[in-house]
């Protein structure tokens, strides 16, 4: 019996050692960061700058001559370093998906086609071992998005640190996600690895279903105190009231046009296109109707065989120059979101824009799209002190060495599972 108890205690000790670091404590004293190059997030760069924050809020920011009360403050000299706003990862399954091969860890999809009442909010898992690996690349905020069906549910925005979803959430139910049926359907043949493209015969029926559902939802929203309560229709009220975005997954130009016009028909003003591979073809329409685009993964081949091989990398800059508000996401693999900064780097290298403009695709633009720009997205007095310190260029693999990170002024422990594994096997194979 003693051996069994000792063995269980030993296992408990090993398990405890493998846990994620505890969430950061609230900021206890004023912090002043000096000497670094500050990338504000709105295109402005401040050399040898100063950032001060207290109780989680930025109290001062500017050049070396900026007056800051340093009484009882923790002053950190960051000469030669760079300060950036926390990166925001949109359109992901961060926190609601852990291990693809373990079904019990997948909480991003429900049965059924029309699920606007499904909320990523209460499914978000702050104990995910993926989340700390993202912080090490500078990702301090994430939008968790349900998947599956035609209407997947509502997304919420989280800080990547917290004891539970109540601690971590920054904005609840920021929008409803709709998958627009593509005009063309693609099927992959595993025998000869060929792709067949044909007209989507089910498309008209699906859109007709949308017409009925949205008409019902709008009529329901107009009723002051509906009885009985319909959870599905009640979840759509924010779209018609203008308090939520309608995120539409669409890639083809024809689909983008139809989806936006469909939303406008029902009085939905806040429409965001997710994916948008052919958004450039309808850029004037998007600009005119103030429709933002959240591009998916850029590190891939173009969708059409006759496209330039660099077309995907060039797309963000071209949309930006056309006057369309752009954000960059990593929508194909949740664990690869850690590479999100380098997608903006690729967009800079292959596009006619500055790295500061590309930085906005990961910070200020996502914040504006989701309606959280009064709190985060850029480094300005009065906003939350959600920022990071990197050894070099955050958008470059060689310079992206995050040394400090703060979420609402709280200093984040940057340890993660991959770093622990690195140290473990470094010691093993470093032995003689």
Short mmCIF file of C-alpha atoms in Angstrom, two decimals:
data_model
loop_
_atom_site.label_atom_id
_atom_site.label_comp_id
_atom_site.label_asym_id
_atom_site.label_seq_id
_atom_site.Cartn_x
_atom_site.Cartn_y
_atom_site.Cartn_z
CA UNK A 1 0.00 0.00 0.00
CA UNK A 2 2.83 2.43 0.87
CA UNK A 3 4.45 1.75 -2.53
CA UNK A 4 1.18 2.51 -4.29
CA UNK A 5 0.71 5.76 -2.38
CA UNK A 6 4.32 6.78 -3.03
CA UNK A 7 3.87 6.02 -6.73
CA UNK A 8 0.70 8.12 -6.94
CA UNK A 9 2.42 11.01 -5.18
CA UNK A 10 5.32 10.76 -7.62
CA UNK A 11 2.92 10.86 -10.58
CA UNK A 12 1.14 13.88 -9.09
CA UNK A 13 4.49 15.63 -8.78
CA UNK A 14 5.32 14.95 -12.44
CA UNK A 15 1.91 16.17 -13.51
CA UNK A 16 2.23 19.36 -11.49
CA UNK A 17 5.61 20.04 -13.07
CA UNK A 18 4.07 19.84 -16.55
CA UNK A 19 1.28 22.34 -15.88
CA UNK A 20 1.16 25.76 -17.48
CA UNK A 21 2.48 28.67 -15.44
CA UNK A 22 -0.08 30.34 -13.19
CA UNK A 23 -1.82 33.41 -14.61
CA UNK A 24 -0.14 36.70 -13.84
CA UNK A 25 -1.07 38.67 -10.76
CA UNK A 26 -2.68 42.10 -11.31
CA UNK A 27 -0.24 44.97 -11.66
CA UNK A 28 0.86 45.97 -8.16
CA UNK A 29 2.97 49.06 -8.88
CA UNK A 30 3.62 51.54 -11.64
CA UNK A 31 5.98 50.33 -14.40
CA UNK A 32 8.05 52.57 -16.66
CA UNK A 33 9.71 51.16 -19.79
CA UNK A 34 12.51 53.34 -21.17
CA UNK A 35 14.99 53.43 -24.02
CA UNK A 36 13.18 51.18 -26.51
CA UNK A 37 11.88 51.88 -30.00
CA UNK A 38 8.10 52.07 -29.63
CA UNK A 39 5.92 50.81 -32.48
CA UNK A 40 2.60 52.44 -31.57
CA UNK A 41 0.51 50.31 -33.95
CA UNK A 42 -1.03 53.21 -35.89
CA UNK A 43 2.02 53.76 -38.10
CA UNK A 44 3.89 55.97 -35.63
CA UNK A 45 7.35 54.98 -34.38
CA UNK A 46 9.00 56.61 -31.36
CA UNK A 47 12.76 56.25 -30.99
CA UNK A 48 14.23 56.00 -27.48
CA UNK A 49 10.71 56.17 -26.13
CA UNK A 50 9.02 55.91 -22.75
CA UNK A 51 5.90 53.95 -21.82
CA UNK A 52 4.42 54.14 -18.33
CA UNK A 53 1.44 52.21 -17.05
CA UNK A 54 -0.32 51.75 -13.74
CA UNK A 55 -3.26 49.54 -12.70
CA UNK A 56 -3.26 48.06 -16.18
CA UNK A 57 -3.71 51.37 -18.04
CA UNK A 58 -1.12 53.33 -20.04
CA UNK A 59 -0.55 56.62 -18.23
CA UNK A 60 2.13 58.14 -20.49
CA UNK A 61 3.85 57.44 -23.80
CA UNK A 62 6.26 59.49 -25.85
CA UNK A 63 9.87 60.38 -26.55
CA UNK A 64 12.74 60.58 -24.05
CA UNK A 65 11.60 64.02 -22.88
CA UNK A 66 8.20 62.72 -21.77
CA UNK A 67 7.46 63.61 -18.15
CA UNK A 68 6.74 60.51 -16.09
CA UNK A 69 6.30 60.15 -12.36
CA UNK A 70 8.86 57.51 -11.40
CA UNK A 71 8.23 57.67 -7.67
CA UNK A 72 7.98 54.11 -6.35
CA UNK A 73 7.80 52.86 -9.95
CA UNK A 74 9.62 49.86 -11.41
CA UNK A 75 11.83 51.30 -14.14
CA UNK A 76 13.03 48.87 -16.83
CA UNK A 77 15.77 49.96 -19.22
CA UNK A 78 15.07 48.46 -22.65
CA UNK A 79 17.77 50.15 -24.70
CA UNK A 80 18.10 48.50 -28.10
CA UNK A 81 14.78 46.64 -27.71
CA UNK A 82 11.41 47.16 -29.40
CA UNK A 83 7.96 47.63 -27.84
CA UNK A 84 4.86 46.53 -29.74
CA UNK A 85 1.12 46.31 -29.01
CA UNK A 86 -0.04 42.77 -28.30
CA UNK A 87 -0.86 40.87 -31.48
CA UNK A 88 -4.51 39.90 -31.99
CA UNK A 89 -5.29 36.53 -33.58
CA UNK A 90 -8.67 36.58 -35.32
CA UNK A 91 -10.73 33.71 -36.72
CA UNK A 92 -9.10 30.91 -34.73
CA UNK A 93 -10.10 27.92 -32.61
CA UNK A 94 -7.60 28.86 -29.89
CA UNK A 95 -8.86 27.70 -26.51
CA UNK A 96 -11.61 25.52 -27.96
CA UNK A 97 -9.39 22.95 -29.69
CA UNK A 98 -6.40 21.21 -28.18
CA UNK A 99 -5.41 17.84 -29.71
CA UNK A 100 -6.89 16.96 -33.09
CA UNK A 101 -6.75 13.20 -32.48
CA UNK A 102 -8.43 13.40 -29.04
CA UNK A 103 -12.13 14.07 -29.50
CA UNK A 104 -12.67 15.10 -25.87
CA UNK A 105 -10.43 18.13 -26.42
CA UNK A 106 -12.39 19.40 -29.43
CA UNK A 107 -15.11 21.85 -28.46
CA UNK A 108 -15.46 24.04 -31.53
CA UNK A 109 -18.37 22.46 -33.43
CA UNK A 110 -21.93 21.38 -32.65
CA UNK A 111 -24.41 19.21 -34.53
CA UNK A 112 -26.78 21.05 -36.86
CA UNK A 113 -26.63 23.68 -39.58
CA UNK A 114 -28.12 26.74 -37.85
CA UNK A 115 -26.44 27.32 -34.49
CA UNK A 116 -26.22 31.08 -33.81
CA UNK A 117 -26.86 30.34 -30.12
CA UNK A 118 -23.62 28.34 -29.78
CA UNK A 119 -21.07 30.46 -27.89
CA UNK A 120 -17.30 30.05 -27.95
CA UNK A 121 -17.35 32.15 -24.78
CA UNK A 122 -18.14 29.41 -22.27
CA UNK A 123 -16.06 26.77 -24.06
CA UNK A 124 -12.78 28.69 -23.91
CA UNK A 125 -10.15 26.68 -22.03
CA UNK A 126 -7.54 28.85 -20.33
CA UNK A 127 -5.56 25.71 -19.37
CA UNK A 128 -4.76 24.95 -23.01
CA UNK A 129 -1.06 24.17 -23.49
CA UNK A 130 -1.22 25.77 -26.94
CA UNK A 131 -1.98 29.24 -25.58
CA UNK A 132 1.39 29.84 -23.80
CA UNK A 133 3.25 28.90 -27.01
CA UNK A 134 1.39 31.71 -28.79
CA UNK A 135 2.32 34.30 -26.17
CA UNK A 136 5.98 33.54 -26.89
CA UNK A 137 5.42 34.92 -30.41
CA UNK A 138 3.66 38.04 -29.17
CA UNK A 139 0.02 36.93 -29.48
CA UNK A 140 -1.68 38.39 -26.42
CA UNK A 141 -5.31 38.38 -27.61
CA UNK A 142 -7.33 35.81 -29.53
CA UNK A 143 -10.76 35.58 -31.08
CA UNK A 144 -12.18 32.09 -30.48
CA UNK A 145 -14.57 31.12 -33.29
CA UNK A 146 -17.01 28.18 -33.55
CA UNK A 147 -16.86 26.07 -36.71
CA UNK A 148 -19.21 23.84 -38.67
CA UNK A 149 -22.69 24.18 -40.13
CA UNK A 150 -23.96 27.17 -42.07
CA UNK A 151 -24.28 29.42 -39.00
CA UNK A 152 -21.56 28.27 -36.62
CA UNK A 153 -22.28 30.45 -33.59
CA UNK A 154 -20.83 33.52 -31.89
CA UNK A 155 -17.18 34.32 -31.30
CA UNK A 156 -15.64 36.11 -28.32
CA UNK A 157 -12.32 37.90 -27.78
CA UNK A 158 -9.97 36.78 -25.01
CA UNK A 159 -6.70 37.77 -23.43
CA UNK A 160 -4.29 34.84 -23.63
CA UNK A 161 -3.93 34.74 -19.85
CA UNK A 162 -6.42 34.06 -17.08
CA UNK A 163 -7.70 31.50 -14.61
CA UNK A 164 -10.92 30.90 -16.53
CA UNK A 165 -12.95 32.37 -19.36
CA UNK A 166 -14.48 34.94 -17.03
CA UNK A 167 -10.98 36.24 -16.26
CA UNK A 168 -9.73 36.10 -19.83
CA UNK A 169 -12.65 37.51 -21.83
CA UNK A 170 -12.24 41.00 -23.25
CA UNK A 171 -15.41 41.13 -25.37
CA UNK A 172 -18.30 38.68 -25.27
CA UNK A 173 -20.15 37.55 -28.40
CA UNK A 174 -18.60 40.07 -30.77
CA UNK A 175 -20.18 38.49 -33.86
CA UNK A 176 -22.06 35.65 -35.57
CA UNK A 177 -20.23 33.44 -38.11
CA UNK A 178 -21.92 32.48 -41.37
CA UNK A 179 -20.47 30.16 -44.06
CA UNK A 180 -21.71 31.34 -47.43
CA UNK A 181 -22.19 28.48 -49.95
CA UNK A 182 -19.52 28.74 -52.63
CA UNK A 183 -20.57 29.20 -56.25
CA UNK A 184 -18.10 26.48 -57.20
CA UNK A 185 -17.44 23.30 -55.26
CA UNK A 186 -14.11 21.51 -55.25
CA UNK A 187 -13.67 17.77 -54.73
CA UNK A 188 -10.34 16.02 -54.24
CA UNK A 189 -9.66 12.59 -55.74
CA UNK A 190 -7.27 10.66 -53.49
CA UNK A 191 -6.64 8.05 -56.19
CA UNK A 192 -4.93 10.36 -58.68
CA UNK A 193 -4.65 13.51 -56.50
CA UNK A 194 -6.74 15.52 -58.93
CA UNK A 195 -9.14 18.35 -58.10
CA UNK A 196 -12.52 18.61 -59.77
CA UNK A 197 -14.25 21.98 -59.84
CA UNK A 198 -17.94 22.18 -60.68
CA UNK A 199 -20.98 24.34 -60.01
CA UNK A 200 -22.45 23.93 -56.54
CA UNK A 201 -25.91 22.55 -57.23
CA UNK A 202 -27.05 22.91 -53.60
CA UNK A 203 -26.21 26.58 -53.40
CA UNK A 204 -29.65 27.99 -54.28
CA UNK A 205 -31.39 25.81 -51.71
CA UNK A 206 -28.98 26.85 -48.96
CA UNK A 207 -29.44 30.56 -49.72
CA UNK A 208 -33.20 30.07 -49.67
CA UNK A 209 -32.83 28.55 -46.20
CA UNK A 210 -30.83 31.61 -45.15
CA UNK A 211 -33.60 33.88 -46.46
CA UNK A 212 -36.19 32.18 -44.30
CA UNK A 213 -34.01 32.00 -41.20
CA UNK A 214 -32.87 35.63 -41.32
CA UNK A 215 -36.40 36.84 -42.02
CA UNK A 216 -37.61 34.98 -38.94
CA UNK A 217 -34.70 36.33 -36.88
CA UNK A 218 -35.39 39.92 -37.93
CA UNK A 219 -39.09 39.59 -37.16
CA UNK A 220 -38.23 38.08 -33.77
CA UNK A 221 -35.80 40.93 -33.04
CA UNK A 222 -38.60 43.45 -33.62
CA UNK A 223 -40.69 41.91 -30.84
CA UNK A 224 -39.99 43.60 -27.51
CA UNK A 225 -40.74 40.70 -25.17
CA UNK A 226 -41.12 37.54 -27.25
CA UNK A 227 -42.77 34.53 -25.64
CA UNK A 228 -41.78 31.78 -25.78
CA UNK A 229 -38.09 32.59 -26.07
CA UNK A 230 -36.35 31.14 -29.13
CA UNK A 231 -32.65 30.81 -28.29
CA UNK A 232 -31.53 30.56 -31.91
CA UNK A 233 -33.38 33.66 -33.03
CA UNK A 234 -32.56 35.58 -29.85
CA UNK A 235 -28.85 35.07 -30.51
CA UNK A 236 -29.21 37.00 -33.79
CA UNK A 237 -30.61 40.20 -32.25
CA UNK A 238 -27.24 41.91 -32.04
CA UNK A 239 -26.84 41.75 -35.83
CA UNK A 240 -29.95 43.85 -36.43
CA UNK A 241 -29.23 46.18 -33.51
CA UNK A 242 -25.74 46.91 -34.84
CA UNK A 243 -23.97 45.60 -31.73
CA UNK A 244 -22.50 42.52 -33.43
CA UNK A 245 -20.58 41.80 -36.62
CA UNK A 246 -21.76 39.32 -39.21
CA UNK A 247 -18.62 37.42 -40.19
CA UNK A 248 -19.10 35.75 -43.55
CA UNK A 249 -16.77 33.00 -44.71
CA UNK A 250 -16.46 33.60 -48.47
CA UNK A 251 -13.63 33.46 -51.00
CA UNK A 252 -15.00 33.83 -54.52
CA UNK A 253 -15.77 37.37 -55.72
CA UNK A 254 -19.34 36.43 -56.69
CA UNK A 255 -19.95 34.95 -53.24
CA UNK A 256 -18.58 38.05 -51.50
CA UNK A 257 -20.88 40.36 -53.48
CA UNK A 258 -23.96 38.22 -52.85
CA UNK A 259 -23.23 37.75 -49.15
CA UNK A 260 -22.81 41.48 -48.50
CA UNK A 261 -25.96 42.36 -50.43
CA UNK A 262 -27.83 39.61 -48.57
CA UNK A 263 -26.81 41.11 -45.22
CA UNK A 264 -27.76 44.61 -46.33
CA UNK A 265 -31.17 43.36 -47.39
CA UNK A 266 -31.89 42.51 -43.74
CA UNK A 267 -30.47 45.76 -42.39
CA UNK A 268 -27.20 44.28 -41.11
CA UNK A 269 -24.63 47.06 -41.23
CA UNK A 270 -21.52 45.45 -39.76
CA UNK A 271 -20.35 42.86 -42.28
CA UNK A 272 -16.86 41.33 -42.28
CA UNK A 273 -15.55 38.93 -44.93
CA UNK A 274 -13.40 36.08 -43.64
CA UNK A 275 -11.16 34.34 -46.16
CA UNK A 276 -11.53 36.72 -49.08
CA UNK A 277 -9.16 35.07 -51.55
CA UNK A 278 -10.75 37.01 -54.43
CA UNK A 279 -11.53 40.15 -52.42
CA UNK A 280 -9.27 42.24 -54.66
CA UNK A 281 -11.65 41.71 -57.58
CA UNK A 282 -14.40 43.50 -55.64
CA UNK A 283 -12.21 45.92 -53.68
CA UNK A 284 -14.13 49.01 -54.84
CA UNK A 285 -17.40 47.45 -53.71
CA UNK A 286 -15.92 46.55 -50.32
CA UNK A 287 -14.52 50.03 -49.82
CA UNK A 288 -17.79 51.70 -50.81
CA UNK A 289 -19.78 49.54 -48.40
CA UNK A 290 -17.16 49.73 -45.60
CA UNK A 291 -16.73 45.97 -45.46
CA UNK A 292 -13.52 44.76 -43.79
CA UNK A 293 -11.65 41.62 -44.83
CA UNK A 294 -9.97 39.13 -42.52
CA UNK A 295 -7.60 37.21 -44.75
CA UNK A 296 -6.79 33.59 -44.01
CA UNK A 297 -3.38 31.89 -44.03
CA UNK A 298 -0.97 33.55 -46.47
CA UNK A 299 1.71 30.86 -46.38
CA UNK A 300 0.11 28.77 -49.11
CA UNK A 301 -0.18 28.47 -52.88
CA UNK A 302 -2.68 30.62 -54.81
CA UNK A 303 -6.19 29.24 -55.33
CA UNK A 304 -5.99 29.33 -59.13
CA UNK A 305 -3.34 27.70 -61.31
CA UNK A 306 -2.88 30.80 -63.48
CA UNK A 307 -2.27 33.13 -60.53
CA UNK A 308 1.17 34.51 -59.81
CA UNK A 309 2.87 32.35 -57.17
CA UNK A 310 3.31 35.44 -54.97
CA UNK A 311 -0.30 36.63 -55.38
CA UNK A 312 -1.31 35.50 -51.89
CA UNK A 313 1.58 37.40 -50.26
CA UNK A 314 0.77 40.55 -52.26
CA UNK A 315 -2.97 40.51 -51.50
CA UNK A 316 -2.94 42.36 -48.12
CA UNK A 317 -0.95 45.30 -49.51
CA UNK A 318 -3.12 45.57 -52.61
CA UNK A 319 -6.34 45.55 -50.60
CA UNK A 320 -4.87 48.11 -48.21
CA UNK A 321 -3.88 50.40 -51.10
CA UNK A 322 -7.42 50.02 -52.48
CA UNK A 323 -8.83 51.43 -49.24
CA UNK A 324 -10.12 48.20 -47.70
CA UNK A 325 -9.55 47.61 -43.99
CA UNK A 326 -7.52 44.39 -43.72
CA UNK A 327 -6.63 42.01 -40.92
CA UNK A 328 -4.55 38.86 -41.22
CA UNK A 329 -5.50 35.63 -39.48
CA UNK A 330 -4.25 32.04 -39.39
CA UNK A 331 -7.40 30.03 -39.99
CA UNK A 332 -6.05 26.63 -41.03
CA UNK A 333 -4.31 25.26 -37.92
CA UNK A 334 -4.89 26.62 -34.40
CA UNK A 335 -1.44 25.60 -33.12
CA UNK A 336 0.29 27.30 -36.06
CA UNK A 337 -1.17 30.65 -35.04
CA UNK A 338 2.20 31.22 -33.39
CA UNK A 339 3.48 31.99 -36.92
CA UNK A 340 0.93 34.78 -37.42
CA UNK A 341 3.48 37.64 -37.12
CA UNK A 342 5.55 36.15 -39.94
CA UNK A 343 2.59 36.26 -42.31
CA UNK A 344 2.53 40.03 -41.90
CA UNK A 345 6.28 39.95 -42.51
CA UNK A 346 5.72 38.11 -45.79
CA UNK A 347 3.07 40.66 -46.75
CA UNK A 348 5.62 43.41 -46.14
CA UNK A 349 8.34 41.71 -48.16
CA UNK A 350 6.11 41.10 -51.19
CA UNK A 351 3.87 44.15 -50.93
CA UNK A 352 4.39 47.87 -51.47
CA UNK A 353 3.90 48.93 -47.86
CA UNK A 354 5.88 49.53 -44.70
CA UNK A 355 6.28 47.12 -41.81
CA UNK A 356 4.29 49.56 -39.64
CA UNK A 357 1.34 49.26 -42.01
CA UNK A 358 1.65 45.48 -41.87
CA UNK A 359 1.81 45.60 -38.07
CA UNK A 360 -1.61 47.29 -38.08
CA UNK A 361 -3.01 44.18 -39.82
CA UNK A 362 -2.31 42.31 -36.57
CA UNK A 363 -3.08 45.00 -34.00
CA UNK A 364 -5.13 48.13 -34.66
CA UNK A 365 -7.15 46.85 -37.63
CA UNK A 366 -8.40 43.68 -35.86
CA UNK A 367 -9.21 45.79 -32.81
CA UNK A 368 -11.24 48.23 -34.91
CA UNK A 369 -13.04 45.43 -36.74
CA UNK A 370 -14.08 43.76 -33.47
CA UNK A 371 -14.89 47.03 -31.70
CA UNK A 372 -12.19 46.82 -29.02
CA UNK A 373 -9.91 49.59 -30.30
CA UNK A 374 -10.79 51.84 -27.35
CA UNK A 375 -9.04 49.29 -25.14
CA UNK A 376 -6.30 47.63 -27.21
CA UNK A 377 -4.73 47.57 -30.67
CA UNK A 378 -2.32 50.49 -30.28
CA UNK A 379 -0.19 52.00 -27.53
CA UNK A 380 -1.97 55.18 -26.45
CA UNK A 381 -2.64 56.91 -23.16
CA UNK A 382 -5.80 55.56 -21.56
CA UNK A 383 -5.70 52.19 -23.30
CA UNK A 384 -4.93 48.91 -21.61
CA UNK A 385 -1.24 48.12 -21.15
CA UNK A 386 -1.31 45.00 -23.31
CA UNK A 387 2.10 45.10 -24.94
CA UNK A 388 5.33 43.20 -25.43
CA UNK A 389 9.05 43.73 -25.68
CA UNK A 390 10.98 42.01 -28.47
CA UNK A 391 14.69 41.85 -29.11
CA UNK A 392 14.12 42.82 -32.74
CA UNK A 393 11.55 42.97 -35.52
CA UNK A 394 8.41 41.16 -34.37
CA UNK A 395 7.43 40.31 -37.96
CA UNK A 396 10.74 38.57 -38.70
CA UNK A 397 11.61 35.09 -37.39
CA UNK A 398 15.14 36.27 -36.64
CA UNK A 399 14.05 39.28 -34.62
CA UNK A 400 10.95 37.88 -32.96
CA UNK A 401 12.44 37.14 -29.54
CA UNK A 402 9.81 38.17 -27.01
CA UNK A 403 11.52 38.99 -23.71
CA UNK A 404 8.65 40.62 -21.79
CA UNK A 405 4.89 40.61 -22.19
CA UNK A 406 2.20 42.48 -20.26
CA UNK A 407 -1.57 41.95 -20.39
CA UNK A 408 -3.49 44.78 -18.72
CA UNK A 409 -0.24 45.70 -17.00
CA UNK A 410 0.31 42.24 -15.50
CA UNK A 411 3.66 40.70 -16.37
CA UNK A 412 3.18 37.36 -18.13
CA UNK A 413 5.25 34.25 -17.52
CA UNK A 414 6.56 33.33 -20.99
CA UNK A 415 7.31 29.71 -20.17
CA UNK A 416 5.53 27.06 -22.26
CA UNK A 417 5.55 23.34 -23.03
CA UNK A 418 7.82 23.64 -26.07
CA UNK A 419 10.45 25.54 -24.08
CA UNK A 420 10.35 22.91 -21.34
CA UNK A 421 10.75 20.12 -23.89
CA UNK A 422 13.66 21.99 -25.47
CA UNK A 423 15.45 22.24 -22.14
CA UNK A 424 14.67 18.62 -21.30
CA UNK A 425 16.18 17.18 -24.46
CA UNK A 426 18.96 19.72 -24.58
CA UNK A 427 20.13 18.30 -21.26
CA UNK A 428 19.68 14.73 -22.46
CA UNK A 429 21.64 15.07 -25.69
CA UNK A 430 24.11 17.51 -24.17
CA UNK A 431 25.41 14.77 -21.90
CA UNK A 432 28.68 13.12 -22.78
#
